[in-house]
Amino acid sequence: MTAADTLRSRGLRLTRPRRIILDVVRSTDTHPTAASVYRRVRRKLPRVSLATVHRNLRQLATQGLLVERSAADGMRFDGNTGVHDHFTCVACGRIYDVPARPRSAVRRRMASSTAFEVFDYRMEFYGRCGACRRRRTRSPLTRHQRRTYGRQEP
Amino acid sequence: MTAADTLRSRGLRLTRPRRIILDVVRSTDTHPTAASVYRRVRRKLPRVSLATVHRNLRQLATQGLLVERSAADGMRFDGNTGVHDHFTCVACGRIYDVPARPRSAVRRRMASSTAFEVFDYRMEFYGRCGACRRRRTRSPLTRHQRRTYGRQEP
DNA sequence: TGGTTATTGGTAATCATTATCAATTAGACT
DNA sequence: AGTCTAATTGATAATGATTACCAATAACCA
């Protein structure tokens, strides 16, 4: 089932702005913000409105065609709808996809030891990526990165 | 080392608003937003400014006296600075603390299989809490909860 | 106690997101 | 291909959370 069919089957339309917005998010692995998507979409559709980008990102996420996740500096969007985890480099701020580890064991353990029924869970890793390790980057965390990472380690 | 000493040793002052803000966050386990902290602080200090609450939450988090975490509806603050994970109930929206599972194994595994150096990681669980399971609540997810949880399951 | 200066309250500014609405256009049906 | 209808758009205003600014205040130290 193609994206167009998914939309049409729910009474939604595949307009030019919508198609381009979906393409942009799907063709990147950088987990862009709405503003970043807007900038890229404008390269193909200069008259597009920022509101249209917001509206569509929201709608496409609701339809399950992309994933919306909250990060420290606002919402970010992910065209990869498969199960995977994320690694955030606190030196350069980039967010990398990492393969998910098996989920069933964690779910079972949670279910047996608490009153919680776990539908799903997320893992977010924080550290330094290969490039930054080689570069020995030791720049102080930005406010954004501090927020993402929670607090500065002593 | 008390909070007052921590602050003073860094040239910061323990003012009345600051002390009350820290008390409020430390004496709750509901991971309040800035607005919620503001409401509670005003009960003890009616003339406090919302800006003061924001400023202090930020400052106290930078000093490591509390933890700032980004959630779907904005920043939330946690007086529990120890290592622990979170469970979000998608029915009622409450965020519960859950004990952390051992970290070292995950870190080692990540280090050996990728170029990433992992300083820390977070787990966020999503599901239904005991109260909501008993209540058989089956309310549709709010926009906020949808965002938190990522996307609606089919 | 006095002096320095971090901090406050009040308010304006900023930033991301959402709401509103007349004009447009995708998609279904002739 | 043309028509109709409602989803969608672009433009812009409104909202909500957070931050910046600044004169007045109050912690802390000598």
mmCIF file of C-alpha atoms (C1' of nucleotides) in Angstrom:
data_model
loop_
_atom_site.group_PDB
_atom_site.id
_atom_site.type_symbol
_atom_site.label_atom_id
_atom_site.label_comp_id
_atom_site.label_asym_id
_atom_site.label_seq_id
_atom_site.Cartn_x
_atom_site.Cartn_y
_atom_site.Cartn_z
ATOM 1 C CA MET A 1 0.000 0.000 0.000
ATOM 2 C CA THR A 2 1.580 3.232 -1.163
ATOM 3 C CA ALA A 3 1.434 6.467 0.807
ATOM 4 C CA ALA A 4 -0.988 7.931 -1.724
ATOM 5 C CA ASP A 5 -3.332 4.975 -1.286
ATOM 6 C CA THR A 6 -3.112 5.132 2.488
ATOM 7 C CA LEU A 7 -4.128 8.772 2.345
ATOM 8 C CA ARG A 8 -6.871 8.336 -0.231
ATOM 9 C CA SER A 9 -8.363 5.408 1.634
ATOM 10 C CA ARG A 10 -8.918 7.788 4.544
ATOM 11 C CA GLY A 11 -10.403 10.584 2.494
ATOM 12 C CA LEU A 12 -7.207 12.597 2.415
ATOM 13 C CA ARG A 13 -5.589 14.000 -0.704
ATOM 14 C CA LEU A 14 -2.065 13.749 -1.984
ATOM 15 C CA THR A 15 -1.388 17.348 -2.886
ATOM 16 C CA ARG A 16 1.871 18.612 -4.293
ATOM 17 C CA PRO A 17 3.000 20.264 -1.045
ATOM 18 C CA ARG A 18 2.069 17.162 0.924
ATOM 19 C CA ARG A 19 3.933 14.845 -1.396
ATOM 20 C CA ILE A 20 7.059 16.970 -1.338
ATOM 21 C CA ILE A 21 6.972 17.306 2.454
ATOM 22 C CA LEU A 22 6.714 13.537 2.815
ATOM 23 C CA ASP A 23 9.536 13.030 0.326
ATOM 24 C CA VAL A 24 11.789 15.454 2.159
ATOM 25 C CA VAL A 25 11.304 13.766 5.528
ATOM 26 C CA ARG A 26 11.650 10.297 4.070
ATOM 27 C CA SER A 27 14.823 11.105 2.177
ATOM 28 C CA THR A 28 16.795 12.257 5.179
ATOM 29 C CA ASP A 29 18.057 10.553 8.314
ATOM 30 C CA THR A 30 18.841 13.733 10.229
ATOM 31 C CA HIS A 31 15.564 13.911 12.163
ATOM 32 C CA PRO A 32 14.755 17.429 10.964
ATOM 33 C CA THR A 33 12.697 20.056 12.758
ATOM 34 C CA ALA A 34 9.672 21.629 11.084
ATOM 35 C CA ALA A 35 11.743 24.708 10.237
ATOM 36 C CA SER A 36 14.374 22.563 8.553
ATOM 37 C CA VAL A 37 11.755 20.689 6.536
ATOM 38 C CA TYR A 38 10.283 24.044 5.536
ATOM 39 C CA ARG A 39 13.631 25.275 4.212
ATOM 40 C CA ARG A 40 14.120 22.132 2.136
ATOM 41 C CA VAL A 41 10.586 22.065 0.782
ATOM 42 C CA ARG A 42 10.907 25.680 -0.352
ATOM 43 C CA ARG A 43 13.718 24.693 -2.658
ATOM 44 C CA LYS A 44 11.190 22.706 -4.694
ATOM 45 C CA LEU A 45 8.105 24.779 -3.922
ATOM 46 C CA PRO A 46 9.128 28.360 -3.146
ATOM 47 C CA ARG A 47 5.593 29.593 -2.427
ATOM 48 C CA VAL A 48 4.803 26.989 0.248
ATOM 49 C CA SER A 49 3.613 28.313 3.592
ATOM 50 C CA LEU A 50 5.218 27.411 6.887
ATOM 51 C CA ALA A 51 1.745 26.637 8.222
ATOM 52 C CA THR A 52 1.284 24.086 5.466
ATOM 53 C CA VAL A 53 4.476 22.361 6.508
ATOM 54 C CA HIS A 54 3.374 22.209 10.132
ATOM 55 C CA ARG A 55 -0.111 21.029 9.236
ATOM 56 C CA ASN A 56 1.179 18.277 7.001
ATOM 57 C CA LEU A 57 3.862 17.039 9.326
ATOM 58 C CA ARG A 58 1.189 16.704 11.987
ATOM 59 C CA GLN A 59 -1.265 15.023 9.641
ATOM 60 C CA LEU A 60 1.275 12.619 8.142
ATOM 61 C CA ALA A 61 2.396 11.636 11.638
ATOM 62 C CA THR A 62 -1.193 10.997 12.696
ATOM 63 C CA GLN A 63 -1.585 8.769 9.637
ATOM 64 C CA GLY A 64 1.524 6.850 10.591
ATOM 65 C CA LEU A 65 3.463 7.821 7.464
ATOM 66 C CA LEU A 66 6.156 9.419 9.576
ATOM 67 C CA VAL A 67 6.981 9.696 13.264
ATOM 68 C CA GLU A 68 6.902 12.805 15.387
ATOM 69 C CA ARG A 69 9.195 12.861 18.412
ATOM 70 C CA SER A 70 9.746 15.544 20.993
ATOM 71 C CA ALA A 71 13.315 16.679 21.441
ATOM 72 C CA ALA A 72 14.789 19.438 23.560
ATOM 73 C CA ASP A 73 14.521 22.101 20.874
ATOM 74 C CA GLY A 74 11.009 21.201 19.740
ATOM 75 C CA MET A 75 9.447 18.523 17.632
ATOM 76 C CA ARG A 76 11.508 16.479 15.235
ATOM 77 C CA PHE A 77 10.300 14.253 12.439
ATOM 78 C CA ASP A 78 11.507 10.872 11.334
ATOM 79 C CA GLY A 79 10.714 9.226 8.015
ATOM 80 C CA ASN A 80 11.908 5.912 9.360
ATOM 81 C CA THR A 81 8.758 4.387 10.840
ATOM 82 C CA GLY A 82 10.413 1.092 11.698
ATOM 83 C CA VAL A 83 11.406 0.206 15.253
ATOM 84 C CA HIS A 84 14.786 1.690 16.050
ATOM 85 C CA ASP A 85 16.560 3.649 18.771
ATOM 86 C CA HIS A 86 18.505 6.889 18.719
ATOM 87 C CA PHE A 87 21.958 8.031 19.677
ATOM 88 C CA THR A 88 22.517 11.748 20.298
ATOM 89 C CA CYS A 89 26.092 13.026 20.116
ATOM 90 C CA VAL A 90 26.450 15.618 22.867
ATOM 91 C CA ALA A 91 29.468 17.126 21.097
ATOM 92 C CA CYS A 92 27.998 17.845 17.674
ATOM 93 C CA GLY A 93 24.288 17.451 18.428
ATOM 94 C CA ARG A 94 23.638 15.000 15.594
ATOM 95 C CA ILE A 95 21.056 12.288 16.121
ATOM 96 C CA TYR A 96 21.905 8.861 14.712
ATOM 97 C CA ASP A 97 19.657 5.863 14.204
ATOM 98 C CA VAL A 98 20.752 2.706 15.952
ATOM 99 C CA PRO A 99 19.249 -0.753 15.511
ATOM 100 C CA ALA A 100 16.748 -1.685 18.208
ATOM 101 C CA ARG A 101 17.554 -4.483 20.567
ATOM 102 C CA PRO A 102 14.923 -7.186 21.132
ATOM 103 C CA ARG A 103 11.898 -5.753 22.931
ATOM 104 C CA SER A 104 10.038 -8.748 24.237
ATOM 105 C CA ALA A 105 12.300 -9.491 27.220
ATOM 106 C CA VAL A 106 12.047 -5.963 28.558
ATOM 107 C CA ARG A 107 8.289 -5.944 28.144
ATOM 108 C CA ARG A 108 7.827 -9.232 29.926
ATOM 109 C CA ARG A 109 10.048 -8.184 32.791
ATOM 110 C CA MET A 110 8.194 -4.917 33.215
ATOM 111 C CA ALA A 111 4.846 -6.661 33.090
ATOM 112 C CA SER A 112 5.818 -9.216 35.743
ATOM 113 C CA SER A 113 7.373 -6.782 38.205
ATOM 114 C CA THR A 114 4.935 -3.854 38.087
ATOM 115 C CA ALA A 115 1.284 -3.023 37.492
ATOM 116 C CA PHE A 116 2.228 -1.370 34.227
ATOM 117 C CA GLU A 117 1.175 -2.770 30.888
ATOM 118 C CA VAL A 118 3.946 -1.758 28.498
ATOM 119 C CA PHE A 119 2.904 -1.159 24.905
ATOM 120 C CA ASP A 120 6.293 0.054 23.781
ATOM 121 C CA TYR A 121 9.395 1.800 25.003
ATOM 122 C CA ARG A 122 12.143 4.046 23.754
ATOM 123 C CA MET A 123 15.838 4.134 24.330
ATOM 124 C CA GLU A 124 17.827 7.293 23.827
ATOM 125 C CA PHE A 125 21.581 7.053 24.026
ATOM 126 C CA TYR A 126 23.851 10.011 24.767
ATOM 127 C CA GLY A 127 27.566 10.180 24.160
ATOM 128 C CA ARG A 128 30.139 11.038 21.520
ATOM 129 C CA CYS A 129 30.036 9.825 17.966
ATOM 130 C CA GLY A 130 33.054 8.399 16.128
ATOM 131 C CA ALA A 131 33.849 11.616 14.282
ATOM 132 C CA CYS A 132 33.829 13.699 17.465
ATOM 133 C CA ARG A 133 35.947 11.170 19.330
ATOM 134 C CA ARG A 134 38.615 11.311 16.646
ATOM 135 C CA ARG A 135 38.409 15.092 16.600
ATOM 136 C CA ARG A 136 38.775 15.145 20.394
ATOM 137 C CA THR A 137 36.058 17.778 20.399
ATOM 138 C CA ARG A 138 35.575 18.992 23.917
ATOM 139 C CA SER A 139 33.349 21.992 23.333
ATOM 140 C CA PRO A 140 31.059 22.895 26.208
ATOM 141 C CA LEU A 141 27.526 21.699 25.732
ATOM 142 C CA THR A 142 25.095 24.189 24.328
ATOM 143 C CA ARG A 143 21.945 24.953 26.275
ATOM 144 C CA HIS A 144 20.114 22.767 23.791
ATOM 145 C CA GLN A 145 22.500 19.884 24.297
ATOM 146 C CA ARG A 146 22.431 20.304 28.048
ATOM 147 C CA ARG A 147 18.673 20.038 27.934
ATOM 148 C CA THR A 148 18.768 17.038 25.670
ATOM 149 C CA TYR A 149 21.285 15.304 27.831
ATOM 150 C CA GLY A 150 19.594 16.375 31.033
ATOM 151 C CA ARG A 151 22.443 17.831 33.051
ATOM 152 C CA GLN A 152 26.154 18.277 32.767
ATOM 153 C CA GLU A 153 28.250 15.523 34.185
ATOM 154 C CA PRO A 154 30.752 16.854 36.739
ATOM 155 C CA MET B 1 26.970 19.160 50.929
ATOM 156 C CA THR B 2 23.614 20.895 51.171
ATOM 157 C CA ALA B 3 21.934 22.653 48.260
ATOM 158 C CA ALA B 4 22.657 26.032 49.864
ATOM 159 C CA ASP B 5 26.368 25.176 50.103
ATOM 160 C CA THR B 6 26.467 23.929 46.537
ATOM 161 C CA LEU B 7 25.028 27.209 45.352
ATOM 162 C CA ARG B 8 27.168 29.444 47.572
ATOM 163 C CA SER B 9 30.337 27.631 46.598
ATOM 164 C CA ARG B 10 29.612 28.706 43.039
ATOM 165 C CA GLY B 11 28.849 32.321 43.847
ATOM 166 C CA LEU B 12 25.097 31.851 43.710
ATOM 167 C CA ARG B 13 22.654 32.872 46.395
ATOM 168 C CA LEU B 14 19.917 30.950 48.144
ATOM 169 C CA THR B 15 17.088 33.433 47.930
ATOM 170 C CA ARG B 16 13.623 32.830 49.261
ATOM 171 C CA PRO B 17 12.049 32.275 45.825
ATOM 172 C CA ARG B 18 14.868 29.960 44.840
ATOM 173 C CA ARG B 19 14.607 27.905 47.991
ATOM 174 C CA ILE B 20 10.862 27.513 47.649
ATOM 175 C CA ILE B 21 11.106 26.559 43.967
ATOM 176 C CA LEU B 22 13.653 23.883 44.789
ATOM 177 C CA ASP B 23 11.506 22.606 47.671
ATOM 178 C CA VAL B 24 8.448 22.394 45.450
ATOM 179 C CA VAL B 25 10.197 20.367 42.755
ATOM 180 C CA ARG B 26 11.922 18.116 45.287
ATOM 181 C CA SER B 27 8.747 17.390 47.196
ATOM 182 C CA THR B 28 6.785 16.044 44.237
ATOM 183 C CA ASP B 29 7.166 13.038 41.999
ATOM 184 C CA THR B 30 4.793 14.220 39.274
ATOM 185 C CA HIS B 31 7.475 15.738 36.995
ATOM 186 C CA PRO B 32 5.812 19.159 36.908
ATOM 187 C CA THR B 33 5.988 21.720 34.140
ATOM 188 C CA ALA B 34 7.221 25.245 34.817
ATOM 189 C CA ALA B 35 3.620 26.479 34.916
ATOM 190 C CA SER B 36 2.708 23.885 37.501
ATOM 191 C CA VAL B 37 5.696 24.788 39.662
ATOM 192 C CA TYR B 38 4.688 28.426 39.341
ATOM 193 C CA ARG B 39 1.187 27.697 40.640
ATOM 194 C CA ARG B 40 2.514 25.817 43.642
ATOM 195 C CA VAL B 41 5.189 28.365 44.491
ATOM 196 C CA ARG B 42 2.609 31.136 44.436
ATOM 197 C CA ARG B 43 0.771 29.469 47.295
ATOM 198 C CA LYS B 44 3.764 30.230 49.514
ATOM 199 C CA LEU B 45 4.973 33.348 47.733
ATOM 200 C CA PRO B 46 2.068 35.066 45.997
ATOM 201 C CA ARG B 47 4.147 37.878 44.485
ATOM 202 C CA VAL B 48 6.631 35.606 42.683
ATOM 203 C CA SER B 49 7.088 36.205 38.962
ATOM 204 C CA LEU B 50 6.724 33.504 36.348
ATOM 205 C CA ALA B 51 10.052 34.641 34.913
ATOM 206 C CA THR B 52 11.695 33.973 38.262
ATOM 207 C CA VAL B 53 10.375 30.425 38.235
ATOM 208 C CA HIS B 54 11.701 29.807 34.730
ATOM 209 C CA ARG B 55 15.067 31.374 35.521
ATOM 210 C CA ASN B 56 15.514 29.327 38.662
ATOM 211 C CA LEU B 57 14.412 26.031 37.205
ATOM 212 C CA ARG B 58 16.992 26.545 34.472
ATOM 213 C CA GLN B 59 19.696 27.602 36.893
ATOM 214 C CA LEU B 60 19.025 24.801 39.383
ATOM 215 C CA ALA B 61 19.112 22.270 36.558
ATOM 216 C CA THR B 62 22.424 23.666 35.307
ATOM 217 C CA GLN B 63 23.796 23.286 38.834
ATOM 218 C CA GLY B 64 22.634 19.684 38.964
ATOM 219 C CA LEU B 65 20.203 20.229 41.837
ATOM 220 C CA LEU B 66 17.336 19.043 39.681
ATOM 221 C CA VAL B 67 16.879 17.546 36.235
ATOM 222 C CA GLU B 68 15.261 19.140 33.215
ATOM 223 C CA ARG B 69 13.731 16.774 30.684
ATOM 224 C CA SER B 70 11.942 17.503 27.463
ATOM 225 C CA ALA B 71 8.479 16.023 27.138
ATOM 226 C CA ALA B 72 5.877 16.424 24.431
ATOM 227 C CA ASP B 73 4.172 19.393 26.058
ATOM 228 C CA GLY B 74 7.333 21.257 26.984
ATOM 229 C CA MET B 75 9.991 20.965 29.614
ATOM 230 C CA ARG B 76 9.369 19.037 32.787
ATOM 231 C CA PHE B 77 11.399 19.090 35.977
ATOM 232 C CA ASP B 78 12.428 16.267 38.247
ATOM 233 C CA GLY B 79 13.694 16.652 41.788
ATOM 234 C CA ASN B 80 14.927 13.075 41.731
ATOM 235 C CA THR B 81 18.482 13.387 40.422
ATOM 236 C CA GLY B 82 19.273 9.715 40.889
ATOM 237 C CA VAL B 83 19.376 7.289 37.983
ATOM 238 C CA HIS B 84 15.897 6.069 37.165
ATOM 239 C CA ASP B 85 13.604 5.509 34.193
ATOM 240 C CA HIS B 86 10.100 6.710 33.406
ATOM 241 C CA PHE B 87 6.801 5.145 32.526
ATOM 242 C CA THR B 88 4.164 7.292 30.820
ATOM 243 C CA CYS B 89 0.562 6.119 30.989
ATOM 244 C CA VAL B 90 -1.008 6.887 27.624
ATOM 245 C CA ALA B 91 -4.487 6.718 29.164
ATOM 246 C CA CYS B 92 -4.153 9.260 31.970
ATOM 247 C CA GLY B 93 -0.894 10.972 30.986
ATOM 248 C CA ARG B 94 0.791 10.485 34.341
ATOM 249 C CA ILE B 95 4.536 9.917 34.407
ATOM 250 C CA TYR B 96 5.800 7.382 36.931
ATOM 251 C CA ASP B 97 9.335 6.738 38.110
ATOM 252 C CA VAL B 98 10.556 3.196 37.619
ATOM 253 C CA PRO B 99 13.807 1.766 38.987
ATOM 254 C CA ALA B 100 16.626 1.727 36.477
ATOM 255 C CA ARG B 101 17.944 -1.555 35.239
ATOM 256 C CA PRO B 102 21.729 -2.116 35.285
ATOM 257 C CA ARG B 103 23.444 0.150 32.799
ATOM 258 C CA SER B 104 26.894 -1.306 32.340
ATOM 259 C CA ALA B 105 25.926 -4.195 30.053
ATOM 260 C CA VAL B 106 24.131 -1.943 27.601
ATOM 261 C CA ARG B 107 27.006 0.492 27.562
ATOM 262 C CA ARG B 108 29.590 -2.174 26.914
ATOM 263 C CA ARG B 109 27.538 -3.718 24.165
ATOM 264 C CA MET B 110 27.042 -0.376 22.472
ATOM 265 C CA ALA B 111 30.742 0.435 22.768
ATOM 266 C CA SER B 112 31.835 -2.850 21.222
ATOM 267 C CA SER B 113 29.424 -2.823 18.297
ATOM 268 C CA THR B 114 29.541 0.825 17.166
ATOM 269 C CA ALA B 115 31.819 3.842 17.038
ATOM 270 C CA PHE B 116 29.687 5.532 19.666
ATOM 271 C CA GLU B 117 30.972 6.214 23.145
ATOM 272 C CA VAL B 118 27.892 6.053 25.372
ATOM 273 C CA PHE B 119 27.938 8.289 28.454
ATOM 274 C CA ASP B 120 24.407 7.478 29.474
ATOM 275 C CA TYR B 121 21.056 6.456 28.157
ATOM 276 C CA ARG B 122 17.405 6.829 28.894
ATOM 277 C CA MET B 123 14.489 4.485 28.734
ATOM 278 C CA GLU B 124 10.948 5.755 28.408
ATOM 279 C CA PHE B 125 8.147 3.240 28.711
ATOM 280 C CA TYR B 126 4.652 3.778 27.336
ATOM 281 C CA GLY B 127 1.559 1.845 28.290
ATOM 282 C CA ARG B 128 -1.271 1.766 30.801
ATOM 283 C CA CYS B 129 -0.834 2.085 34.535
ATOM 284 C CA GLY B 130 -2.557 -0.177 37.062
ATOM 285 C CA ALA B 131 -5.327 2.295 37.855
ATOM 286 C CA CYS B 132 -6.235 2.788 34.190
ATOM 287 C CA ARG B 133 -6.170 -0.957 33.513
ATOM 288 C CA ARG B 134 -8.622 -1.590 36.310
ATOM 289 C CA ARG B 135 -10.758 1.300 35.124
ATOM 290 C CA ARG B 136 -10.690 -0.157 31.601
ATOM 291 C CA THR B 137 -10.155 3.371 30.355
ATOM 292 C CA ARG B 138 -10.132 3.344 26.630
ATOM 293 C CA SER B 139 -10.231 7.049 25.922
ATOM 294 C CA PRO B 140 -8.682 8.139 22.650
ATOM 295 C CA LEU B 141 -5.202 9.552 23.027
ATOM 296 C CA THR B 142 -4.971 13.296 23.274
ATOM 297 C CA ARG B 143 -2.762 15.130 20.840
ATOM 298 C CA HIS B 144 -0.229 15.467 23.642
ATOM 299 C CA GLN B 145 -0.293 11.758 24.391
ATOM 300 C CA ARG B 146 -0.078 10.861 20.738
ATOM 301 C CA ARG B 147 3.029 12.983 20.487
ATOM 302 C CA THR B 148 4.518 11.479 23.571
ATOM 303 C CA TYR B 149 3.803 8.006 22.405
ATOM 304 C CA GLY B 150 4.872 8.729 18.857
ATOM 305 C CA ARG B 151 2.021 7.504 16.743
ATOM 306 C CA GLN B 152 -1.229 5.683 17.169
ATOM 307 C CA GLU B 153 -1.057 1.969 16.902
ATOM 308 C CA PRO B 154 -3.420 0.598 14.274
ATOM 309 C "C1'" DT C 1 26.362 47.587 59.409
ATOM 310 C "C1'" DG C 2 27.514 48.680 54.618
ATOM 311 C "C1'" DG C 3 28.698 47.677 50.042
ATOM 312 C "C1'" DT C 4 28.809 44.822 46.208
ATOM 313 C "C1'" DT C 5 26.342 42.392 42.961
ATOM 314 C "C1'" DA C 6 23.303 38.398 42.162
ATOM 315 C "C1'" DT C 7 18.558 38.294 41.928
ATOM 316 C "C1'" DT C 8 13.874 39.820 41.602
ATOM 317 C "C1'" DG C 9 9.276 41.461 39.610
ATOM 318 C "C1'" DG C 10 7.176 43.387 35.820
ATOM 319 C "C1'" DT C 11 6.927 43.488 31.195
ATOM 320 C "C1'" DA C 12 8.266 43.320 26.407
ATOM 321 C "C1'" DA C 13 10.266 40.373 22.971
ATOM 322 C "C1'" DT C 14 11.001 36.007 20.759
ATOM 323 C "C1'" DC C 15 10.080 31.563 18.981
ATOM 324 C "C1'" DA C 16 7.415 27.566 17.661
ATOM 325 C "C1'" DT C 17 3.041 26.063 16.840
ATOM 326 C "C1'" DT C 18 -1.958 26.513 16.009
ATOM 327 C "C1'" DA C 19 -6.267 28.875 14.448
ATOM 328 C "C1'" DT C 20 -8.812 31.414 11.033
ATOM 329 C "C1'" DC C 21 -10.554 32.217 6.506
ATOM 330 C "C1'" DA C 22 -11.136 33.303 1.685
ATOM 331 C "C1'" DA C 23 -9.206 31.287 -2.466
ATOM 332 C "C1'" DT C 24 -7.583 27.139 -4.663
ATOM 333 C "C1'" DT C 25 -7.491 22.460 -6.320
ATOM 334 C "C1'" DA C 26 -7.502 17.137 -5.909
ATOM 335 C "C1'" DG C 27 -10.341 13.567 -6.737
ATOM 336 C "C1'" DA C 28 -14.817 11.495 -7.826
ATOM 337 C "C1'" DC C 29 -18.555 11.396 -10.984
ATOM 338 C "C1'" DT C 30 -20.764 12.506 -15.091
ATOM 339 C "C1'" DA D 1 -12.846 16.957 -20.639
ATOM 340 C "C1'" DG D 2 -16.008 19.407 -17.535
ATOM 341 C "C1'" DT D 3 -18.301 19.935 -12.952
ATOM 342 C "C1'" DC D 4 -18.908 19.606 -8.274
ATOM 343 C "C1'" DT D 5 -17.600 19.259 -3.484
ATOM 344 C "C1'" DA D 6 -14.899 19.335 0.226
ATOM 345 C "C1'" DA D 7 -10.072 18.950 1.524
ATOM 346 C "C1'" DT D 8 -6.286 21.877 1.297
ATOM 347 C "C1'" DT D 9 -3.565 25.957 0.716
ATOM 348 C "C1'" DG D 10 -1.242 30.569 1.625
ATOM 349 C "C1'" DA D 11 -1.323 34.482 4.359
ATOM 350 C "C1'" DT D 12 -1.648 36.171 8.617
ATOM 351 C "C1'" DA D 13 -3.340 36.624 13.322
ATOM 352 C "C1'" DA D 14 -3.477 34.370 17.745
ATOM 353 C "C1'" DT D 15 -1.622 31.574 21.227
ATOM 354 C "C1'" DG D 16 1.529 29.638 24.588
ATOM 355 C "C1'" DA D 17 5.959 28.799 26.438
ATOM 356 C "C1'" DT D 18 10.284 30.618 27.212
ATOM 357 C "C1'" DT D 19 13.758 34.314 27.283
ATOM 358 C "C1'" DA D 20 15.555 39.189 27.458
ATOM 359 C "C1'" DC D 21 15.620 43.495 29.591
ATOM 360 C "C1'" DC D 22 16.007 46.792 33.401
ATOM 361 C "C1'" DA D 23 15.352 49.449 37.515
ATOM 362 C "C1'" DA D 24 14.613 48.084 42.304
ATOM 363 C "C1'" DT D 25 15.715 44.802 45.925
ATOM 364 C "C1'" DA D 26 18.083 41.826 49.028
ATOM 365 C "C1'" DA D 27 21.935 37.979 49.965
ATOM 366 C "C1'" DC D 28 26.207 37.484 51.410
ATOM 367 C "C1'" DC D 29 30.874 38.878 52.816
ATOM 368 C "C1'" DA D 30 34.153 41.896 55.043
#
